[in-house]
PDB file of C-alpha atoms in Angstrom:
ATOM      1  CA  MET A   1       3.817 -24.686  12.305  1.00 42.00           C
ATOM      2  CA  ALA A   2       2.644 -21.229  13.247  1.00 47.00           C
ATOM      3  CA  GLY A   3       5.975 -19.470  12.546  1.00 49.00           C
ATOM      4  CA  GLU A   4       6.349 -20.688   8.965  1.00 50.00           C
ATOM      5  CA  SER A   5       5.328 -18.527   6.052  1.00 55.00           C
ATOM      6  CA  ARG A   6       4.420 -19.392   2.518  1.00 60.00           C
ATOM      7  CA  PRO A   7       6.930 -18.614  -0.225  1.00 59.00           C
ATOM      8  CA  GLY A   8       6.192 -15.316  -1.965  1.00 70.00           C
ATOM      9  CA  ARG A   9       3.992 -14.044   0.874  1.00 77.00           C
ATOM     10  CA  GLY A  10       6.235 -11.034   1.534  1.00 81.00           C
ATOM     11  CA  ARG A  11       6.090  -9.921  -2.070  1.00 85.00           C
ATOM     12  CA  ALA A  12       2.318 -10.395  -2.204  1.00 84.00           C
ATOM     13  CA  LEU A  13       1.914  -8.466   1.053  1.00 85.00           C
ATOM     14  CA  ALA A  14       4.041  -5.588  -0.256  1.00 87.00           C
ATOM     15  CA  ARG A  15       1.992  -5.508  -3.471  1.00 89.00           C
ATOM     16  CA  ASP A  16      -1.246  -5.498  -1.465  1.00 87.00           C
ATOM     17  CA  LEU A  17      -0.071  -2.688   0.797  1.00 88.00           C
ATOM     18  CA  VAL A  18       0.971  -0.550  -2.176  1.00 90.00           C
ATOM     19  CA  LYS A  19      -2.419  -1.240  -3.758  1.00 89.00           C
ATOM     20  CA  ALA A  20      -4.163  -0.247  -0.510  1.00 89.00           C
ATOM     21  CA  LEU A  21      -2.078   2.935  -0.347  1.00 91.00           C
ATOM     22  CA  GLY A  22      -3.133   3.752  -3.905  1.00 92.00           C
ATOM     23  CA  ILE A  23      -6.777   3.220  -3.004  1.00 91.00           C
ATOM     24  CA  GLY A  24      -6.288   5.402   0.049  1.00 93.00           C
ATOM     25  CA  LEU A  25      -4.709   8.157  -2.031  1.00 94.00           C
ATOM     26  CA  ALA A  26      -7.622   8.021  -4.477  1.00 95.00           C
ATOM     27  CA  VAL A  27     -10.107   8.277  -1.600  1.00 94.00           C
ATOM     28  CA  ALA A  28      -8.064  11.110  -0.084  1.00 95.00           C
ATOM     29  CA  ALA A  29      -7.946  12.994  -3.400  1.00 95.00           C
ATOM     30  CA  ALA A  30     -11.709  12.700  -3.863  1.00 96.00           C
ATOM     31  CA  GLY A  31     -12.333  13.773  -0.274  1.00 94.00           C
ATOM     32  CA  PHE A  32      -9.863  16.623  -0.614  1.00 94.00           C
ATOM     33  CA  VAL A  33     -11.601  17.972  -3.707  1.00 94.00           C
ATOM     34  CA  LEU A  34     -15.066  17.770  -2.134  1.00 95.00           C
ATOM     35  CA  LEU A  35     -13.981  19.319   1.142  1.00 93.00           C
ATOM     36  CA  PHE A  36     -11.929  22.007  -0.603  1.00 92.00           C
ATOM     37  CA  LEU A  37     -14.898  22.997  -2.748  1.00 91.00           C
ATOM     38  CA  GLY A  38     -17.089  23.081   0.352  1.00 90.00           C
ATOM     39  CA  GLY A  39     -14.555  25.321   2.078  1.00 89.00           C
ATOM     40  CA  LEU A  40     -14.444  27.578  -0.955  1.00 87.00           C
ATOM     41  CA  ALA A  41     -18.228  27.848  -1.083  1.00 87.00           C
ATOM     42  CA  PHE A  42     -18.771  28.509   2.613  1.00 85.00           C
ATOM     43  CA  GLY A  43     -15.501  30.239   3.509  1.00 74.00           C
ATOM     44  CA  ALA A  44     -14.969  33.851   4.462  1.00 65.00           C
ATOM     45  CA  ALA A  45     -15.158  36.326   1.595  1.00 65.00           C
ATOM     46  CA  GLY A  46     -11.579  37.565   1.874  1.00 70.00           C
ATOM     47  CA  SER A  47      -9.761  34.278   2.349  1.00 76.00           C
ATOM     48  CA  ARG A  48     -11.444  31.610   0.260  1.00 79.00           C
ATOM     49  CA  ILE A  49      -8.399  29.510  -0.697  1.00 84.00           C
ATOM     50  CA  PRO A  50      -7.097  29.186   2.895  1.00 87.00           C
ATOM     51  CA  SER A  51     -10.631  28.373   4.053  1.00 88.00           C
ATOM     52  CA  GLY A  52     -10.844  25.595   1.471  1.00 89.00           C
ATOM     53  CA  LEU A  53      -7.473  24.172   2.465  1.00 91.00           C
ATOM     54  CA  GLU A  54      -8.383  24.333   6.142  1.00 91.00           C
ATOM     55  CA  ALA A  55     -11.698  22.554   5.545  1.00 91.00           C
ATOM     56  CA  ALA A  56      -9.982  19.859   3.456  1.00 93.00           C
ATOM     57  CA  LYS A  57      -7.249  19.329   6.051  1.00 93.00           C
ATOM     58  CA  ASP A  58      -9.704  19.157   8.937  1.00 93.00           C
ATOM     59  CA  GLY A  59     -12.049  16.793   7.114  1.00 94.00           C
ATOM     60  CA  LEU A  60      -9.248  14.430   6.091  1.00 95.00           C
ATOM     61  CA  LEU A  61      -7.856  14.384   9.618  1.00 95.00           C
ATOM     62  CA  LEU A  62     -11.318  13.673  11.011  1.00 96.00           C
ATOM     63  CA  ALA A  63     -11.813  10.775   8.577  1.00 95.00           C
ATOM     64  CA  SER A  64      -8.390   9.324   9.395  1.00 95.00           C
ATOM     65  CA  ALA A  65      -9.030   9.671  13.144  1.00 96.00           C
ATOM     66  CA  LEU A  66     -12.313   7.789  12.793  1.00 96.00           C
ATOM     67  CA  GLY A  67     -10.588   5.100  10.748  1.00 94.00           C
ATOM     68  CA  LEU A  68      -7.800   4.720  13.298  1.00 95.00           C
ATOM     69  CA  PHE A  69     -10.379   4.552  16.097  1.00 96.00           C
ATOM     70  CA  LEU A  70     -12.136   1.763  14.199  1.00 94.00           C
ATOM     71  CA  LEU A  71      -8.793   0.003  13.676  1.00 92.00           C
ATOM     72  CA  ALA A  72      -7.978   0.204  17.383  1.00 92.00           C
ATOM     73  CA  GLY A  73     -11.351  -1.314  18.211  1.00 90.00           C
ATOM     74  CA  MET A  74     -10.768  -4.125  15.733  1.00 87.00           C
ATOM     75  CA  ILE A  75      -7.397  -4.904  17.297  1.00 86.00           C
ATOM     76  CA  LEU A  76      -8.754  -4.760  20.857  1.00 87.00           C
ATOM     77  CA  ILE A  77     -11.693  -7.040  20.138  1.00 85.00           C
ATOM     78  CA  LYS A  78     -10.086  -9.626  17.864  1.00 70.00           C
ATOM     79  CA  GLY A  79      -6.395  -9.241  18.663  1.00 63.00           C
ATOM     80  CA  LYS A  80      -3.586  -9.792  16.209  1.00 61.00           C
ATOM     81  CA  LYS A  81      -4.483 -13.130  14.667  1.00 61.00           C
ATOM     82  CA  GLU A  82      -2.668 -14.172  11.523  1.00 61.00           C
ATOM     83  CA  ASP A  83      -5.139 -16.504   9.832  1.00 56.00           C
ATOM     84  CA  GLN A  84      -8.569 -14.927   9.990  1.00 59.00           C
ATOM     85  CA  PRO A  85     -11.193 -16.100   7.535  1.00 62.00           C
ATOM     86  CA  VAL A  86     -11.959 -13.455   4.935  1.00 64.00           C
ATOM     87  CA  ALA A  87     -14.418 -13.393   2.083  1.00 66.00           C
ATOM     88  CA  ASP A  88     -13.478 -14.817  -1.317  1.00 71.00           C
ATOM     89  CA  GLY A  89     -14.115 -11.454  -2.974  1.00 73.00           C
ATOM     90  CA  TRP A  90     -11.572  -9.875  -0.646  1.00 71.00           C
ATOM     91  CA  ARG A  91      -8.935 -12.434  -1.633  1.00 75.00           C
ATOM     92  CA  ARG A  92      -9.556 -11.624  -5.276  1.00 74.00           C
ATOM     93  CA  HIS A  93      -8.250  -8.090  -4.657  1.00 74.00           C
ATOM     94  CA  PHE A  94      -5.841  -8.601  -1.759  1.00 79.00           C
ATOM     95  CA  ARG A  95      -3.918 -11.878  -1.596  1.00 77.00           C
ATOM     96  CA  ALA A  96      -2.011 -11.494   1.667  1.00 79.00           C
ATOM     97  CA  ALA A  97      -3.307  -8.361   3.395  1.00 78.00           C
ATOM     98  CA  GLY A  98      -6.210  -8.461   5.809  1.00 80.00           C
ATOM     99  CA  TYR A  99      -8.817  -5.905   6.746  1.00 84.00           C
ATOM    100  CA  LYS A 100      -6.696  -4.241   9.396  1.00 87.00           C
ATOM    101  CA  SER A 101      -3.639  -3.773   7.186  1.00 88.00           C
ATOM    102  CA  VAL A 102      -5.682  -2.240   4.392  1.00 88.00           C
ATOM    103  CA  LEU A 103      -7.523   0.080   6.773  1.00 91.00           C
ATOM    104  CA  ALA A 104      -4.199   1.189   8.275  1.00 92.00           C
ATOM    105  CA  MET A 105      -2.800   2.018   4.827  1.00 92.00           C
ATOM    106  CA  ILE A 106      -5.921   3.977   3.867  1.00 93.00           C
ATOM    107  CA  CYS A 107      -5.671   5.979   7.101  1.00 94.00           C
ATOM    108  CA  ALA A 108      -1.982   6.619   6.398  1.00 94.00           C
ATOM    109  CA  ALA A 109      -2.882   7.932   2.945  1.00 94.00           C
ATOM    110  CA  LEU A 110      -5.513  10.239   4.449  1.00 95.00           C
ATOM    111  CA  ILE A 111      -2.972  11.590   6.934  1.00 95.00           C
ATOM    112  CA  LEU A 112      -0.460  12.078   4.114  1.00 94.00           C
ATOM    113  CA  ALA A 113      -2.980  14.109   2.104  1.00 94.00           C
ATOM    114  CA  ALA A 114      -3.934  16.162   5.172  1.00 94.00           C
ATOM    115  CA  SER A 115      -0.249  16.850   5.793  1.00 94.00           C
ATOM    116  CA  ALA A 116       0.153  18.048   2.208  1.00 93.00           C
ATOM    117  CA  ALA A 117      -2.840  20.378   2.657  1.00 92.00           C
ATOM    118  CA  ASP A 118      -1.347  21.684   5.893  1.00 92.00           C
ATOM    119  CA  LEU A 119       1.981  22.287   4.163  1.00 93.00           C
ATOM    120  CA  LEU A 120       0.220  24.246   1.419  1.00 91.00           C
ATOM    121  CA  LEU A 121      -1.667  26.219   4.059  1.00 89.00           C
ATOM    122  CA  LEU A 122       1.561  26.963   5.915  1.00 89.00           C
ATOM    123  CA  SER A 123       3.283  28.210   2.755  1.00 88.00           C
ATOM    124  CA  MET A 124       0.490  30.720   2.027  1.00 81.00           C
TER     125      MET A 124
END
């Protein structure tokens, strides 16, 4: 039946989503460092640290907006189907989560990092 779920699927899904959030945080940290250094290099002479934080925040928000736009397109085109065929290599890393769930968690991590940069910028 369509409503039944496999035993242990909830635990595997939670593990996959935490793993995707960790990957997203790693991507966000790498992007933050690169964008911050770019903001430091090309920022105004008097306010280099705020320029770096602003560049990092804006870049992370732009990347998350593009990811969410891609996610919306994926949902509009394919819909919310439970059992979509995915590659075997994908199942090696993520047992229960699909492409859309992982992309959503990565975008959430990018927004979380941009919010932290904005909080740092606000406290300066």
